[in-house]
PDB file of C-alpha atoms and ligand atoms in Angstrom:
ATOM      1  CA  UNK A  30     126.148 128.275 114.463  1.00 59.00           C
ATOM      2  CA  UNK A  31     125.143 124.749 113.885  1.00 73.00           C
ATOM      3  CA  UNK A  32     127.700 122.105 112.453  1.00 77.00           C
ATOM      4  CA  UNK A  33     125.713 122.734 108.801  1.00 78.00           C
ATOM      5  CA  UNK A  34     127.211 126.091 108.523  1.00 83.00           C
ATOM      6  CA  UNK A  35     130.549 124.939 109.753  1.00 79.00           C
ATOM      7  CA  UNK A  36     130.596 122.715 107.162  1.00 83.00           C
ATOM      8  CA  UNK A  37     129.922 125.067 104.307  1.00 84.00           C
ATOM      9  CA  UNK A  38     132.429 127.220 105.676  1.00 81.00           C
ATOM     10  CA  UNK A  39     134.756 124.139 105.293  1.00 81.00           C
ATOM     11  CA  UNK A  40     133.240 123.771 102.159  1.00 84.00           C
ATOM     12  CA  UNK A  41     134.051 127.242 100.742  1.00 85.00           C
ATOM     13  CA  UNK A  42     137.725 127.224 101.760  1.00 82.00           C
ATOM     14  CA  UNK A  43     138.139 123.895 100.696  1.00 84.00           C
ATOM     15  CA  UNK A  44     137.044 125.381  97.094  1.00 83.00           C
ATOM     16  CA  UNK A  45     139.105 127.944  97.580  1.00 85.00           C
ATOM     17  CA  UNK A  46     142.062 126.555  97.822  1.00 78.00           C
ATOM     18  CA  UNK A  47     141.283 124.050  95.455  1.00 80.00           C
ATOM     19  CA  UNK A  48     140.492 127.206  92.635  1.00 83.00           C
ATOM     20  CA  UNK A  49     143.873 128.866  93.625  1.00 82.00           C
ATOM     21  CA  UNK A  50     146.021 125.246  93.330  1.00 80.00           C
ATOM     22  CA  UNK A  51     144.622 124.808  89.318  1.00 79.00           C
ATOM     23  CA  UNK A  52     144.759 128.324  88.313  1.00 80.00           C
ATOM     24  CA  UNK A  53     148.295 128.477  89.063  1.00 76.00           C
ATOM     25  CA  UNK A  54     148.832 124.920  87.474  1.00 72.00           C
ATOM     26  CA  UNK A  55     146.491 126.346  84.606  1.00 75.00           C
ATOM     27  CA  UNK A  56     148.949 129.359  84.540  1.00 72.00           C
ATOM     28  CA  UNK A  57     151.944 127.468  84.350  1.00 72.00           C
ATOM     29  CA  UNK A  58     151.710 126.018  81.339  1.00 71.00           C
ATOM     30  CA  UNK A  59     150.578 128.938  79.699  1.00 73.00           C
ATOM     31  CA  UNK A  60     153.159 131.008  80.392  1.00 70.00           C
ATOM     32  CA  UNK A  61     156.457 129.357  79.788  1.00 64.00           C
ATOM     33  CA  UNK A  62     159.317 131.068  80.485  1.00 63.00           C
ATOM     34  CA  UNK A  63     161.944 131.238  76.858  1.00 65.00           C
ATOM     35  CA  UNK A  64     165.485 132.578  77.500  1.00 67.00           C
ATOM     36  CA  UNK A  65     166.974 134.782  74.958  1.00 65.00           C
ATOM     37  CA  UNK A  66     170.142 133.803  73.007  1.00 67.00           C
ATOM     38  CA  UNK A  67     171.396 137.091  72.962  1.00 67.00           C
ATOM     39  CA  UNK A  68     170.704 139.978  75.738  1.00 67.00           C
ATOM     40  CA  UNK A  69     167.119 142.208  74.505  1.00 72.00           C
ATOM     41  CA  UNK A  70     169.145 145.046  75.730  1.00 72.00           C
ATOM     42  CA  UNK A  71     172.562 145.249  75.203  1.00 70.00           C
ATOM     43  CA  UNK A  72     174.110 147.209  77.881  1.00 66.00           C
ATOM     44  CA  UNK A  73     177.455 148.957  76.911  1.00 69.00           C
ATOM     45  CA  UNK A  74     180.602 147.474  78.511  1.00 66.00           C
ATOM     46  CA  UNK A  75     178.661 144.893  80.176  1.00 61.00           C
ATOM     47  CA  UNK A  76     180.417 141.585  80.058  1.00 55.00           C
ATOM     48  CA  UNK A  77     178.760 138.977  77.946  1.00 53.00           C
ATOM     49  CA  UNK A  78     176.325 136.348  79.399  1.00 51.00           C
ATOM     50  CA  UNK A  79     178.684 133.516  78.797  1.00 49.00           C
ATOM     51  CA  UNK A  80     177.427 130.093  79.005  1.00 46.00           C
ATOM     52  CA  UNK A  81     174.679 130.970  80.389  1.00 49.00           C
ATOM     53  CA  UNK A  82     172.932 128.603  77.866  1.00 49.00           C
ATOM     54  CA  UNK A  83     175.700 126.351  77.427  1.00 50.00           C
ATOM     55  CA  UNK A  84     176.383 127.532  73.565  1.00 51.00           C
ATOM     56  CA  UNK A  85     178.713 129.859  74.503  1.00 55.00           C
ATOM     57  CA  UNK A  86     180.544 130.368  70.818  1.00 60.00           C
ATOM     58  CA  UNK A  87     184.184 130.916  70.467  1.00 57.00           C
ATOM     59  CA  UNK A  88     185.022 133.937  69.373  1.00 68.00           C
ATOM     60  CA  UNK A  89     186.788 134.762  65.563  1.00 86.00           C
ATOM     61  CA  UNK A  90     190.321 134.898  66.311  1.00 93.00           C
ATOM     62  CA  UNK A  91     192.654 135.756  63.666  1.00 94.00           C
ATOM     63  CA  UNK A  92     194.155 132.062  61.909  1.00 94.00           C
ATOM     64  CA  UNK A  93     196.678 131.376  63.672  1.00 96.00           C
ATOM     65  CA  UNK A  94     199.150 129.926  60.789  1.00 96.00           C
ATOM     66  CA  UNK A  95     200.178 133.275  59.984  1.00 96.00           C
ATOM     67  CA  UNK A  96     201.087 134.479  63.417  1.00 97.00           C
ATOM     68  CA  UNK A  97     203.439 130.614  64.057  1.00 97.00           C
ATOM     69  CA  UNK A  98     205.263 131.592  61.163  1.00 96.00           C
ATOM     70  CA  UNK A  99     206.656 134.388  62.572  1.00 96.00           C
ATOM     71  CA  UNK A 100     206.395 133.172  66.344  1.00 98.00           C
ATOM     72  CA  UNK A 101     209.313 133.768  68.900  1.00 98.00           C
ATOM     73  CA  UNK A 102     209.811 130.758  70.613  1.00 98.00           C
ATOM     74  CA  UNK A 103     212.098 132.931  73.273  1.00 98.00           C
ATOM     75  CA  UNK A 104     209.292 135.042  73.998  1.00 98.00           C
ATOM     76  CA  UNK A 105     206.719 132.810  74.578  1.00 98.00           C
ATOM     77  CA  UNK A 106     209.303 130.577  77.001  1.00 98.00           C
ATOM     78  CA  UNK A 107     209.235 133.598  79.061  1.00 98.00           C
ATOM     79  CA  UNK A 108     205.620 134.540  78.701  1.00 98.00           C
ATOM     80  CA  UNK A 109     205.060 130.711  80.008  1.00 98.00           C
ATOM     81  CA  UNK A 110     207.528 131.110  82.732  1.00 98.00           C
ATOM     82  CA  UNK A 111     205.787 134.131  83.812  1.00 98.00           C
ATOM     83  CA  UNK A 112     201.986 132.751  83.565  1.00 98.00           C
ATOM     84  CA  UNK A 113     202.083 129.124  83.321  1.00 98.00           C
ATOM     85  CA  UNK A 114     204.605 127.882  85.545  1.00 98.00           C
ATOM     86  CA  UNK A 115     203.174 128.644  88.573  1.00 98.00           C
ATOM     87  CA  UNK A 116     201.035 125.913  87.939  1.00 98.00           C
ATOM     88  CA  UNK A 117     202.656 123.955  85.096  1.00 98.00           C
ATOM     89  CA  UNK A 118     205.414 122.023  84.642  1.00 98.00           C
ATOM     90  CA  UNK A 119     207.234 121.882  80.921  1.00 98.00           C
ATOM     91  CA  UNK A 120     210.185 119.585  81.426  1.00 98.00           C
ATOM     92  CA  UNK A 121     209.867 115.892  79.735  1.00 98.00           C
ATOM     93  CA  UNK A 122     208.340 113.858  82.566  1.00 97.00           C
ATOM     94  CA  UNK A 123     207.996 116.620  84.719  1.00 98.00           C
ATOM     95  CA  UNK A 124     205.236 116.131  87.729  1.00 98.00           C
ATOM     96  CA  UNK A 125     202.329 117.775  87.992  1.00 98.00           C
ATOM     97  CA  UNK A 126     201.678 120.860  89.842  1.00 97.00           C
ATOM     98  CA  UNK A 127     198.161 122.346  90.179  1.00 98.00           C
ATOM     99  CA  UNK A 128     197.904 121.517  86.469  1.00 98.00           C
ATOM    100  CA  UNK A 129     199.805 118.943  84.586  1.00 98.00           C
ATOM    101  CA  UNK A 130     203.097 118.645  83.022  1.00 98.00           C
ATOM    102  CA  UNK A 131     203.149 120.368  79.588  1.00 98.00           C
ATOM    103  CA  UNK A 132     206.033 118.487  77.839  1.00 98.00           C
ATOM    104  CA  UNK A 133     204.512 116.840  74.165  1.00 98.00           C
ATOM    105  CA  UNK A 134     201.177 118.349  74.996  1.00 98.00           C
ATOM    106  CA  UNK A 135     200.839 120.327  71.301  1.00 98.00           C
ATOM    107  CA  UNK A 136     199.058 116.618  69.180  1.00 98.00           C
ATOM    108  CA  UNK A 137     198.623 115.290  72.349  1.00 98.00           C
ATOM    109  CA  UNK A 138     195.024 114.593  73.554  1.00 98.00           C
ATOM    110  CA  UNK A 139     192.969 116.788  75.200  1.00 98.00           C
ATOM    111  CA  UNK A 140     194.393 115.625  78.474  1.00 98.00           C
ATOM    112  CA  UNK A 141     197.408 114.279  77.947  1.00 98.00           C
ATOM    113  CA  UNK A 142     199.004 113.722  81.191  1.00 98.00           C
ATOM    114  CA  UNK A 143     198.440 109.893  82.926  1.00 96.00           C
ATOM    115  CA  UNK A 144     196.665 110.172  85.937  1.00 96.00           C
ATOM    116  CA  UNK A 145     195.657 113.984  85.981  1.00 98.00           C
ATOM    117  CA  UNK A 146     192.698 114.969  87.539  1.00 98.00           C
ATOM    118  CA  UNK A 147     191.296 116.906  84.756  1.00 98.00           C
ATOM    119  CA  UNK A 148     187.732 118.458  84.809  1.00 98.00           C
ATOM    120  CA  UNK A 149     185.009 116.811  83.324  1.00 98.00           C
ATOM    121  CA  UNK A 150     184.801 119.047  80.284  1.00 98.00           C
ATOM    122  CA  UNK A 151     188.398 118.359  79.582  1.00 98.00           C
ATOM    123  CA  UNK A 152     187.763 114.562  80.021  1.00 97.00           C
ATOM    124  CA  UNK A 153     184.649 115.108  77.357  1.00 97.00           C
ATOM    125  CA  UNK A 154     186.844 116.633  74.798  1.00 97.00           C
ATOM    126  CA  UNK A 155     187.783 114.734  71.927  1.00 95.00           C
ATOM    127  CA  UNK A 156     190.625 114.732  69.532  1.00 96.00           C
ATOM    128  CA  UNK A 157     194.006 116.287  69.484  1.00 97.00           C
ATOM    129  CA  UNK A 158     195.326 119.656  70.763  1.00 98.00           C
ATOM    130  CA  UNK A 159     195.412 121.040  67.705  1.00 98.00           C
ATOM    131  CA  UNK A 160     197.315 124.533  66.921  1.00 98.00           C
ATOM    132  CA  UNK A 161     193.740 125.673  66.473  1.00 97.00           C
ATOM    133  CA  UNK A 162     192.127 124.374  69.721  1.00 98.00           C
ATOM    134  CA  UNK A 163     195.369 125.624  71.521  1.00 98.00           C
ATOM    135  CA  UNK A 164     195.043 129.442  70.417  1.00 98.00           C
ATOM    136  CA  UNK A 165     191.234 128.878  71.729  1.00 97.00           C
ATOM    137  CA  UNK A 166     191.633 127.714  74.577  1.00 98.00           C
ATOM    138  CA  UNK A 167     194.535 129.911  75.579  1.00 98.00           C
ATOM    139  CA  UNK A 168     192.371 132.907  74.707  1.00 98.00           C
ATOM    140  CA  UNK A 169     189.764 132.088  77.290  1.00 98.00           C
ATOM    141  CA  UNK A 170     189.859 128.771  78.880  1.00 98.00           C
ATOM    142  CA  UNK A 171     186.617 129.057  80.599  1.00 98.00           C
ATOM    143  CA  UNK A 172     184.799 129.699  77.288  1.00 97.00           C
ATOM    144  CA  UNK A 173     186.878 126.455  75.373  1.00 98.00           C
ATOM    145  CA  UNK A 174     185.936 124.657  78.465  1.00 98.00           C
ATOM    146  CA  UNK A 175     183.289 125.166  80.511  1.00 97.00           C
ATOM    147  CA  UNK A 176     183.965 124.721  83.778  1.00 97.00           C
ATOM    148  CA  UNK A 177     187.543 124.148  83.718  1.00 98.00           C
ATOM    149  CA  UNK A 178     189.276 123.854  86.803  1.00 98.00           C
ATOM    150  CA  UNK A 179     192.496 125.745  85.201  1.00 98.00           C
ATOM    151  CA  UNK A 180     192.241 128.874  86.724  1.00 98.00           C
ATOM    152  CA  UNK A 181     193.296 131.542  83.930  1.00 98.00           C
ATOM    153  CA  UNK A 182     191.996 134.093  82.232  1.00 97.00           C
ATOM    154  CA  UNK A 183     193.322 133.898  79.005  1.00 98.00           C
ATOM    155  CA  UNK A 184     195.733 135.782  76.888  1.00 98.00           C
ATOM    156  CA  UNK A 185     194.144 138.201  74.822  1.00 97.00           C
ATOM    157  CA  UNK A 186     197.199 139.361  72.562  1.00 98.00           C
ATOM    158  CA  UNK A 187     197.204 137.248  69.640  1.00 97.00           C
ATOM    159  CA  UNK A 188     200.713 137.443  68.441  1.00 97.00           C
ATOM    160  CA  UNK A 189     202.292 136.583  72.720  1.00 98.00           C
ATOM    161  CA  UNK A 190     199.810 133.509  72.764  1.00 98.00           C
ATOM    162  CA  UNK A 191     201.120 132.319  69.293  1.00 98.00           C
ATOM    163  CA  UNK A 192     204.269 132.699  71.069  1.00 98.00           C
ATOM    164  CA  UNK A 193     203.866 130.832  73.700  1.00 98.00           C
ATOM    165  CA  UNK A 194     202.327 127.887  71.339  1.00 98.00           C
ATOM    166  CA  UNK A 195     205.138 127.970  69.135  1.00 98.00           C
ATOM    167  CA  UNK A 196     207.201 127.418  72.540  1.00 98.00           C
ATOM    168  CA  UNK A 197     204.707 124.417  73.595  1.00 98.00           C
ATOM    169  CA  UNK A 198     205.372 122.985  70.055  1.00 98.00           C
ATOM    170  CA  UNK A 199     208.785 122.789  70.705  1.00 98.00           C
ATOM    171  CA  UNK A 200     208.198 120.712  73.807  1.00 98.00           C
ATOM    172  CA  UNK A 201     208.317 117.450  72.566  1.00 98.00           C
ATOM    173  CA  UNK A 202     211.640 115.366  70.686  1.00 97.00           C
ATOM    174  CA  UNK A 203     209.214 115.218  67.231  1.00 96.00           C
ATOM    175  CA  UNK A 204     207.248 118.846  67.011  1.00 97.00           C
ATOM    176  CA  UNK A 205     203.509 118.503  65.151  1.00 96.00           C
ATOM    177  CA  UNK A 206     205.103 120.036  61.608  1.00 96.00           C
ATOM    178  CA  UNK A 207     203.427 123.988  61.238  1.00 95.00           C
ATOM    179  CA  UNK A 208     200.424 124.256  59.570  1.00 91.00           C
ATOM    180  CA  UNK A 209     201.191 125.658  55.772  1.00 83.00           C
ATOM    181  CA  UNK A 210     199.379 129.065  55.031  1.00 68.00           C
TER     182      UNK A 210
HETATM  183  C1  LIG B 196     196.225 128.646  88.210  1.00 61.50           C
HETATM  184  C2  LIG B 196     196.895 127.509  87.635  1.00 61.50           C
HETATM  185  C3  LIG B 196     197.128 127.514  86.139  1.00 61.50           C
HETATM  186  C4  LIG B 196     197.730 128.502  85.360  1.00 61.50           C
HETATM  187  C5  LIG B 196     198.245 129.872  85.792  1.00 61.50           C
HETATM  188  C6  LIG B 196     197.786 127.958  84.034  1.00 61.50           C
HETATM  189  N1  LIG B 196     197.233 126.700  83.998  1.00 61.50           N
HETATM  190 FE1  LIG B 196     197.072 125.493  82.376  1.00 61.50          FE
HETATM  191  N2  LIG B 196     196.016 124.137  83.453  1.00 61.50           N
HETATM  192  C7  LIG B 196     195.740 124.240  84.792  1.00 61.50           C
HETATM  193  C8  LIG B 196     194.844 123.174  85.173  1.00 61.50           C
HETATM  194  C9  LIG B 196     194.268 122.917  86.559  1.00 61.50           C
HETATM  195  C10 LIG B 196     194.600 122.424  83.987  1.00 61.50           C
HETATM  196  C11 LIG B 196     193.630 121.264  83.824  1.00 61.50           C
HETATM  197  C12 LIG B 196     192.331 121.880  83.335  1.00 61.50           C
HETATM  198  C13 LIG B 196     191.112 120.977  83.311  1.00 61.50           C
HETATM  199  O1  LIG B 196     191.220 119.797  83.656  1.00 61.50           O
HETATM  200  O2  LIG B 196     190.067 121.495  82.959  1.00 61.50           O
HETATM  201  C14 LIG B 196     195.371 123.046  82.930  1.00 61.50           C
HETATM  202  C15 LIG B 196     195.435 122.579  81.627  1.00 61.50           C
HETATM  203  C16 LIG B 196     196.236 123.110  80.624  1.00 61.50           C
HETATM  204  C17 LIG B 196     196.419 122.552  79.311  1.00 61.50           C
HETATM  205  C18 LIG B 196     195.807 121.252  78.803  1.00 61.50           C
HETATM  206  C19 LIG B 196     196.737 120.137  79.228  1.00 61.50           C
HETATM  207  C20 LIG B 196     196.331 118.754  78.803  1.00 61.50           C
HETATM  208  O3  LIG B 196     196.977 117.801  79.264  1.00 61.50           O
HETATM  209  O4  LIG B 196     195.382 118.584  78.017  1.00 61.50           O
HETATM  210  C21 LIG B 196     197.284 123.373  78.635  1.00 61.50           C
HETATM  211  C22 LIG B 196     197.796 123.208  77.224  1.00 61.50           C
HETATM  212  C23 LIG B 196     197.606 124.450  79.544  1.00 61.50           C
HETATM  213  N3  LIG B 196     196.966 124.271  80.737  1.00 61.50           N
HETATM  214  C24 LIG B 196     198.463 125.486  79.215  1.00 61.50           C
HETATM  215  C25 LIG B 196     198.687 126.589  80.040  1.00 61.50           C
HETATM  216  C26 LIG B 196     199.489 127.736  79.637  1.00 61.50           C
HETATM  217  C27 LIG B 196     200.251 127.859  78.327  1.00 61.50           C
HETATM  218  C28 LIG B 196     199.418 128.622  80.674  1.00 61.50           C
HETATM  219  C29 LIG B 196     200.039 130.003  80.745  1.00 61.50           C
HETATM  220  C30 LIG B 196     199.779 130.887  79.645  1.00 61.50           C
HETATM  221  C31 LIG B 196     198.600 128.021  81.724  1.00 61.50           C
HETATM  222  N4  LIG B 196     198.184 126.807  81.298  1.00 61.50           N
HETATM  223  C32 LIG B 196     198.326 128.624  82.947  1.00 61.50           C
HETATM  224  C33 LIG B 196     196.203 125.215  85.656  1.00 61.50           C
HETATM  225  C34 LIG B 196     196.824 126.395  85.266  1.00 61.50           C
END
């Protein structure tokens, strides 16, 4: 073989891998990969892809006006003593445990407690804990906040988390008045 032929057999795999570099550039950009909102396929009892584009929606939940007005503060003092106090504290200037004190945290800000290391998402929340935001988040706190470093699932029965709000609200020496329905 002399060094002519060596080079075209340089030559040719040279080109080679030149042709297979741009077609797959080329092939990039034509196919561009779209994600669905929803699932093409829903498949039955399957849990829903939550977050997975970071518009995870709320779900409807019942108002909650309706279900304060009749609320049992008793109850949801013991529902909290039973769920939240593991981690949260409720008396006025309590300290906080793995999550903060809860006293005057109903019209407090998302946040509320000096010094707290709350997530990010919690940080980037603005406004008041509202009676509304409240019976979101304590449906599913991962879905109010994404990536929330309070580790709870929720409570899914309405009338026990309106409860347990109604008991938050009564945390603090001025409650937030109820909301009129
Ligand atoms: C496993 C521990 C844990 C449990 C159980 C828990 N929490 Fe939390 N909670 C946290 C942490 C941690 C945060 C801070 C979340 C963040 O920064 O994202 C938090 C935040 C909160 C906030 C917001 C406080 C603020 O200052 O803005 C409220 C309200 C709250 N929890 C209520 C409850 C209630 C009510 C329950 C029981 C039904 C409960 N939590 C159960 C750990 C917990």
């Amino acid at each position: 073989m002399d060094s002519m032929e060596i080079n075209k057999g340089m030559a040719a795999i040279l080109v080679a891998g030149i042709m297979f570099f741009l077609t797959g550039l080329i092939g990039m950009h034509l196919v561009t990969e779209t994600r669905l909102e929803k699932p093409a396929i829903a498949i039955q009892g399957a849990p829903e892809a939550v977050a997975a584009t970071g518009a995870a929606k709320p779900e409807a939940l019942p108002p909650i006006g309706p279900m304060l007005a009749k609320a049992d503060v008793a109850a949801g003092e013991s529902t909290v003593k039973k769920l939240c106090s593991s981690c949260h504290t409720v008396a006025e200037g309590g300290k906080a445990g793995v999550g903060p004190n809860l006293y005057a945290v109903v019209g407090g800000a998302h946040g509320h407690m000096e010094g707290f290391n709350y997530s990010a998402g919690m940080k980037a929340k603005a406004g008041p804990w509202t009676f509304d935001a409240l019976n979101a988040w304590l449906h599913k706190p991962a879905l109010y906040i994404p990536g929330t470093r309070m580790a709870f699932a929720g409570i899914n029965n309405d009338q026990q988390r309106a409860d347990v709000i109604a008991y938050l609200r009564s945390l603090s020496h001025t409650p937030v008045p109820l909301p009129a329905n």
